mmCIF file of C-alpha atoms and ligand atoms in Angstrom:
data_model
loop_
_atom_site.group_PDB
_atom_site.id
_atom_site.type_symbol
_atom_site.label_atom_id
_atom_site.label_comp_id
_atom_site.label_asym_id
_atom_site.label_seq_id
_atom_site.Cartn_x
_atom_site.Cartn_y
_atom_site.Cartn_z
ATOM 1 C CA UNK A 1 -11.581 -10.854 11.399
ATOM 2 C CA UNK A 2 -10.094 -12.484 14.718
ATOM 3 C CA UNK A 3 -7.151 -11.221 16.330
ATOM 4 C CA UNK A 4 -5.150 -13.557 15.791
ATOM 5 C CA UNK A 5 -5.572 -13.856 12.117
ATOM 6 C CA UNK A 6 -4.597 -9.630 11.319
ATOM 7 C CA UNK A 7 -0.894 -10.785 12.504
ATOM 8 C CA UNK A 8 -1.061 -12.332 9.347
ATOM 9 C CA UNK A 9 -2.008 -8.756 7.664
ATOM 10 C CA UNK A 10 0.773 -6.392 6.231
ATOM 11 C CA UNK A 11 0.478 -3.013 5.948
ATOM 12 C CA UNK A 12 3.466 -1.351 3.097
ATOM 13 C CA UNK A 13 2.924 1.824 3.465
ATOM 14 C CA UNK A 14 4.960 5.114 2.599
ATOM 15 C CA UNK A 15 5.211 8.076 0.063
ATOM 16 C CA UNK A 16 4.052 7.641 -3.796
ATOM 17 C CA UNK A 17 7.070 6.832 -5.824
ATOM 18 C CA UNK A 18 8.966 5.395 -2.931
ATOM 19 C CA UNK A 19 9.171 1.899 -4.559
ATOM 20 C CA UNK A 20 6.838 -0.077 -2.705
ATOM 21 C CA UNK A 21 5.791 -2.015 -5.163
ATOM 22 C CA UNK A 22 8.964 -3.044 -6.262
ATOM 23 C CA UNK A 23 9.896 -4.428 -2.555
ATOM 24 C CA UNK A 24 6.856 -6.164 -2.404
ATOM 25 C CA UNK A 25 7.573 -8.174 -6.187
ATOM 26 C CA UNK A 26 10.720 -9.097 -3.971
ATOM 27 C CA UNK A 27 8.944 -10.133 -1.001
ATOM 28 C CA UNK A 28 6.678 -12.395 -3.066
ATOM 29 C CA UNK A 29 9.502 -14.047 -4.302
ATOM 30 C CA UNK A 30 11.632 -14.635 -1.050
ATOM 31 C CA UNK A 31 8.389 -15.971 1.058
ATOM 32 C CA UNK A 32 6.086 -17.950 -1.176
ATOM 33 C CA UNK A 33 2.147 -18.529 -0.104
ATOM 34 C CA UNK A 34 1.752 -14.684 0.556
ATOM 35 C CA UNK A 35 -1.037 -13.113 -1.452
ATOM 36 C CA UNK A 36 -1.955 -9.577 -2.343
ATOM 37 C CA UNK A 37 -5.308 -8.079 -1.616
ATOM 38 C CA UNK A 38 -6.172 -6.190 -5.196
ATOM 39 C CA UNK A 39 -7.844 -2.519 -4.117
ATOM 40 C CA UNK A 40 -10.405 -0.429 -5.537
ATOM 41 C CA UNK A 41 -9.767 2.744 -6.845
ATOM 42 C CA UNK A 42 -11.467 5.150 -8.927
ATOM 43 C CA UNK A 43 -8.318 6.423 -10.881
ATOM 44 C CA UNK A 44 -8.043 5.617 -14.539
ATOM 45 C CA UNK A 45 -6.045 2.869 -15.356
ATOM 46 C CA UNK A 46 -2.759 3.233 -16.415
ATOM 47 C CA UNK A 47 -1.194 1.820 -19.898
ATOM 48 C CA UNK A 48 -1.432 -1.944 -18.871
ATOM 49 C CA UNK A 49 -2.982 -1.823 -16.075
ATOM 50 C CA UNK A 50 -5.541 -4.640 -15.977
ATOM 51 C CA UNK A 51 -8.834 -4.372 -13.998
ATOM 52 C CA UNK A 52 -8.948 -7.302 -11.150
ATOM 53 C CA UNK A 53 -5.732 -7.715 -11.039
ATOM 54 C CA UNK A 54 -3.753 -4.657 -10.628
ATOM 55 C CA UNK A 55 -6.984 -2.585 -9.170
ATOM 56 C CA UNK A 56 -10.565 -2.923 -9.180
ATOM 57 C CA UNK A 57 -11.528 -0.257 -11.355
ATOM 58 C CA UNK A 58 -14.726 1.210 -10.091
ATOM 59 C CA UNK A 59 -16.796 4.500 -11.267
ATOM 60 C CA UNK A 60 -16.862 7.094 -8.099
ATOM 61 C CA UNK A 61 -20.940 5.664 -7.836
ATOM 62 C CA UNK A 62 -20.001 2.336 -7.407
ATOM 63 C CA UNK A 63 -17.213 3.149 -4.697
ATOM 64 C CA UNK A 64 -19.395 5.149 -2.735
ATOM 65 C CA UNK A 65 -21.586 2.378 -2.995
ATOM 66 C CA UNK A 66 -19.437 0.004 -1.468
ATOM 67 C CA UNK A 67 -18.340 2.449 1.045
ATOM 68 C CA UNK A 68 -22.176 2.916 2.175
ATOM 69 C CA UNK A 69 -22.522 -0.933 2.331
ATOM 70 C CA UNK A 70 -19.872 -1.029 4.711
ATOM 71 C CA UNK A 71 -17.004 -3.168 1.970
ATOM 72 C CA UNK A 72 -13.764 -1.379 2.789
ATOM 73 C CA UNK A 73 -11.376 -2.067 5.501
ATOM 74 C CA UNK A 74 -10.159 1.372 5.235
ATOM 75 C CA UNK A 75 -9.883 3.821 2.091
ATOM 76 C CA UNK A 76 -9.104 7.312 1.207
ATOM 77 C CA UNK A 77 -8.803 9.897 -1.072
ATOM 78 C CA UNK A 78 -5.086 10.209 -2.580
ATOM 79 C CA UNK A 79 -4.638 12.681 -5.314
ATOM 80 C CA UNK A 80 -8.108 13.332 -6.506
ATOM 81 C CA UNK A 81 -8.831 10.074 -6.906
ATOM 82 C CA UNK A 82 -10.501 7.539 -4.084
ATOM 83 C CA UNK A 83 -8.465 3.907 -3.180
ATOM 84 C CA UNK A 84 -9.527 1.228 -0.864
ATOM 85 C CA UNK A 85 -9.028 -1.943 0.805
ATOM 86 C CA UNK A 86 -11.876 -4.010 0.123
ATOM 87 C CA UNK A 87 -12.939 -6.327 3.532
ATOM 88 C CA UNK A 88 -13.963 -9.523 0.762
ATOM 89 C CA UNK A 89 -10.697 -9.301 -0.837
ATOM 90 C CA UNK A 90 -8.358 -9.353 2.945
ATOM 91 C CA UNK A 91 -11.016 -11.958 4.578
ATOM 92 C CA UNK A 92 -11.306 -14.578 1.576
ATOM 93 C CA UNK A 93 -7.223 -14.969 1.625
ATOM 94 C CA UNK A 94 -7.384 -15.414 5.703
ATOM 95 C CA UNK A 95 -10.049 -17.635 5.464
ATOM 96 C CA UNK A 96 -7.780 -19.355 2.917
ATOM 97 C CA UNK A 97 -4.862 -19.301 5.119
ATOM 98 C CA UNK A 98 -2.436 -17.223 3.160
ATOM 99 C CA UNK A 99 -1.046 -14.102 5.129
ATOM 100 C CA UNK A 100 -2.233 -11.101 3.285
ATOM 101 C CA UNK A 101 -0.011 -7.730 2.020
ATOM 102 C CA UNK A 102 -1.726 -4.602 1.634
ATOM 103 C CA UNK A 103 0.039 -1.621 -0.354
ATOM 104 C CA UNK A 104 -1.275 1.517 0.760
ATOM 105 C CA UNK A 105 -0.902 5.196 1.351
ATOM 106 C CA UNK A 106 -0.741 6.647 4.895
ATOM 107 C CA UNK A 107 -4.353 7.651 5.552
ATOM 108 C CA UNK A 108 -5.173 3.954 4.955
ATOM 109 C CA UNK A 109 -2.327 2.780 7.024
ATOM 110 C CA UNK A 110 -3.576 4.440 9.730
ATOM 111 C CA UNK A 111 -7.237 3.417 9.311
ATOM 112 C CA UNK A 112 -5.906 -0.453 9.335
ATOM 113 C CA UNK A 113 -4.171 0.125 12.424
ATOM 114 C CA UNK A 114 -6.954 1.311 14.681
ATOM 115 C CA UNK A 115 -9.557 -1.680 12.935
ATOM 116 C CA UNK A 116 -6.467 -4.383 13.472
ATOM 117 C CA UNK A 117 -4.057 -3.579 16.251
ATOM 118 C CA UNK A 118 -1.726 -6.404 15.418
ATOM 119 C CA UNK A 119 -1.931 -6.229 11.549
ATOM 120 C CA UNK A 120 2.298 -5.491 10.809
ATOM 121 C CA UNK A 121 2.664 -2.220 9.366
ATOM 122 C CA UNK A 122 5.642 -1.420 7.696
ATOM 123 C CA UNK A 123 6.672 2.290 6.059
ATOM 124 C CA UNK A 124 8.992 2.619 3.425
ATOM 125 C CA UNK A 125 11.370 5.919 3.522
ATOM 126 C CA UNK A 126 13.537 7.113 0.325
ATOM 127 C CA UNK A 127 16.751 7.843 1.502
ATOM 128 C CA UNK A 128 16.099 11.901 0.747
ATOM 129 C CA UNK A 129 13.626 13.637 0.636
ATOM 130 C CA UNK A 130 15.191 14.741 -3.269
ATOM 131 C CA UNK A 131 15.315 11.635 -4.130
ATOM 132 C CA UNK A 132 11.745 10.419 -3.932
ATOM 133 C CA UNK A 133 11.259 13.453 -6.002
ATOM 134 C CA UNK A 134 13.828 12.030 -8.208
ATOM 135 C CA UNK A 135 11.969 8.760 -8.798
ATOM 136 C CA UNK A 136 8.368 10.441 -8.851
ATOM 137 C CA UNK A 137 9.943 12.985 -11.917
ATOM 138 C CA UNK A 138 11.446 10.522 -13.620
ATOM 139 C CA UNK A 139 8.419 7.759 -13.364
ATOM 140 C CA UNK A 140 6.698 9.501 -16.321
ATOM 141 C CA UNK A 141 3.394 7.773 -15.753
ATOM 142 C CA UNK A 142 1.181 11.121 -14.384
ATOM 143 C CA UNK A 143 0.375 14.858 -16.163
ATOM 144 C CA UNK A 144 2.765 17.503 -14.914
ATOM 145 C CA UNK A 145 0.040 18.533 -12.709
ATOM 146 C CA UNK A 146 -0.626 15.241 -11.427
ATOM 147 C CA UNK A 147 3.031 15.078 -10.708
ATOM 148 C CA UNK A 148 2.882 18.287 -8.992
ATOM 149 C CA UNK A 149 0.254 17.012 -6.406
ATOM 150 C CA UNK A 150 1.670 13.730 -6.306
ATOM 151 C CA UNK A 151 5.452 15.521 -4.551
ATOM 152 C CA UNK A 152 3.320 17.905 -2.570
ATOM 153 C CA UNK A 153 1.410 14.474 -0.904
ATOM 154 C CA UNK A 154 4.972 12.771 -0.831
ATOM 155 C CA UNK A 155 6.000 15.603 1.152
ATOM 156 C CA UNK A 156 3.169 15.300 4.018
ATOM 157 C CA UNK A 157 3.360 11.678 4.072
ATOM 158 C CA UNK A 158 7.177 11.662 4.051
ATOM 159 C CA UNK A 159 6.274 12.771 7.782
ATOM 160 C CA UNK A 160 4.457 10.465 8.788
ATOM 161 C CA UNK A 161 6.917 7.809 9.279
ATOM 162 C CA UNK A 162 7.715 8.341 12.826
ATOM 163 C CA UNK A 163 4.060 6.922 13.334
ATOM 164 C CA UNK A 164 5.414 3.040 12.343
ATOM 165 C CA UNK A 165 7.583 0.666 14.209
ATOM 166 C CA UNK A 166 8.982 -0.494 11.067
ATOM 167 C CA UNK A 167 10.821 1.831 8.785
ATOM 168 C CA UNK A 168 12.783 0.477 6.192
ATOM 169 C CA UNK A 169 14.878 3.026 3.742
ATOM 170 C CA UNK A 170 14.930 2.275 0.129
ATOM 171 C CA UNK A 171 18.257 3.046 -0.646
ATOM 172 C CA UNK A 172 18.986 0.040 -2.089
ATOM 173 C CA UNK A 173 16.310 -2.323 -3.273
ATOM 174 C CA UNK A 174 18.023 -5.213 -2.404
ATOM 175 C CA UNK A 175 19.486 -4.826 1.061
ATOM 176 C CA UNK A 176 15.483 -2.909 1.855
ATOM 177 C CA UNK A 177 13.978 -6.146 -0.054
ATOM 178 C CA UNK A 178 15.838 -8.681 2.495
ATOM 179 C CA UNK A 179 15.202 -6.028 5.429
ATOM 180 C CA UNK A 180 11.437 -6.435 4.629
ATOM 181 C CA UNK A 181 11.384 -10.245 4.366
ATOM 182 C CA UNK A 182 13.098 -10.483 7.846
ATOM 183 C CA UNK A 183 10.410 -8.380 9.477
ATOM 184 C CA UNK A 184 7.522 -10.606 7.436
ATOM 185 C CA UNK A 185 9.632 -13.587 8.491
ATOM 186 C CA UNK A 186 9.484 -12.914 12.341
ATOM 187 C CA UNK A 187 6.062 -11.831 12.539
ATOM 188 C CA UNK A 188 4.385 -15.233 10.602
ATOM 189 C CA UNK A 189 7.034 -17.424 13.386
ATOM 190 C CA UNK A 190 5.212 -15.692 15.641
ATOM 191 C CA UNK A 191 2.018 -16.200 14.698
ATOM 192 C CA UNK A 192 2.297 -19.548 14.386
HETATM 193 P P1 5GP B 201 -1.262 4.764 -7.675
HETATM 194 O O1 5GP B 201 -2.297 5.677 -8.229
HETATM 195 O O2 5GP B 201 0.143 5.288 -7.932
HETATM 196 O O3 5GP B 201 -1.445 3.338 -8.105
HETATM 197 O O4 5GP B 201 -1.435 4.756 -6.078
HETATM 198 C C1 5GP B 201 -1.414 5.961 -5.351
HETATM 199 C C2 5GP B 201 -1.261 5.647 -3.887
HETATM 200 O O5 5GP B 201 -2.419 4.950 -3.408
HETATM 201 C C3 5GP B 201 -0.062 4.739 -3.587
HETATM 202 O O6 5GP B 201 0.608 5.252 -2.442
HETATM 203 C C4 5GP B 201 -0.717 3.403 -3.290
HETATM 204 O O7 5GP B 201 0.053 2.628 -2.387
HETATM 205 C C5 5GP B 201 -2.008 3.851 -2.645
HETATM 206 N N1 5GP B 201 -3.049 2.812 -2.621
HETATM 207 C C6 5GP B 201 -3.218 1.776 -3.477
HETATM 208 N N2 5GP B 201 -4.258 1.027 -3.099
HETATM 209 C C7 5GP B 201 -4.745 1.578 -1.952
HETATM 210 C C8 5GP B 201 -5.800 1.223 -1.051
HETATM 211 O O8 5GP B 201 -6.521 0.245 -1.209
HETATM 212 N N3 5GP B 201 -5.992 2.033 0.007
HETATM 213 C C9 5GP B 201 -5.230 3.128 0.248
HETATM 214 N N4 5GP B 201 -5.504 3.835 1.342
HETATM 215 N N5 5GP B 201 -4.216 3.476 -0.568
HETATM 216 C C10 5GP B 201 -3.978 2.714 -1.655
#
């Protein structure tokens, strides 16, 4: 991956439950010809979760497979369960020309920095601390116990934001939805 090509790599990072994935569906549809690199993960799927296109569903064998063979970019273990960014999925939309988002937790983040310096990394904050717990309660999707670890990891990462240049609060999806497009904005100008 050349240099110049990981300023076209974005990093949204931040807590579980912090609505990343809900700034991103409004990135998509303020700056068209981005594309999203699909992870691997050896969670279960969710209810309606489809494998390919919301993860790559693999059996812990055949991530540590691909982790052996060298495939991820970066990847860690969140929750119990393993995630990763694989390097096929980043290097086929670079080679394509599209600038590439990446929605990952902190360990990853990190990992992406040190491999590409100039990748963008962005990490998005709830306005409270209470309030991410709020959203992660309230989600429904996990066991009580999964919930449980889920607001103890929210807590550590939570920290972790002082790390990133970019820190954009989600206190209100639209103003932290325009507030991400400007920063995605500037950086493709300048990589042009
Ligand atoms: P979930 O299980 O809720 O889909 O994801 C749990 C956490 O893993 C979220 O913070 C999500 O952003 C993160 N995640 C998703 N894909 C990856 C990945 O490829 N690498 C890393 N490091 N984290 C990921």
């Amino acid at each position: 991956m050349s240099e110049g090509a990981s300023v076209r790599v974005f990093v949204i990072t931040g807590p579980s439950g912090v609505g990343k994935g809900t700034l991103i569906r409004g990135l998509f549809e303020r700056i068209p010809g981005l594309e999203l690199s699909v992870s691997a993960t050896t969670r279960r799927p969710r209810p309606g979760e489809r494998d390919g296109v919301d993860y790559h569903f693999l059996t812990p064998e055949q991530f540590e497979e691909r982790v052996r063979a060298g495939g991820f970019l970066e990847h860690a273990t969140y929750s119990g369960n393993r995630y990763g960014t694989l390097r096929s999925e980043v290097l086929r939309r670079l080679e394509q020309g599209s600038p590439v988002v990446l929605e990952i937790e902190v360990q990853g983040a990190r990992q992406v920095r040190e491999a590409l310096p100039d990748a963008v990394a962005v990490f998005i904050a709830p306005p409270s601390p209470e309030a991410l717990r709020e959203r992660l309660l309230h989600r429904g999707t996990d066991t009580p116990a999964e919930m449980e670890r889920r607001l103890r990891t929210a807590e550590i990462e939570l920290q972790a934001q002082y790390e990133f240049r970019h820190v954009i609060v989600n206190d209100e999806v639209e103003r932290a939805t325009e507030e991400l497009a400007a920063v995605v904005r500037q950086a493709l100008a300048r990589a042009e």
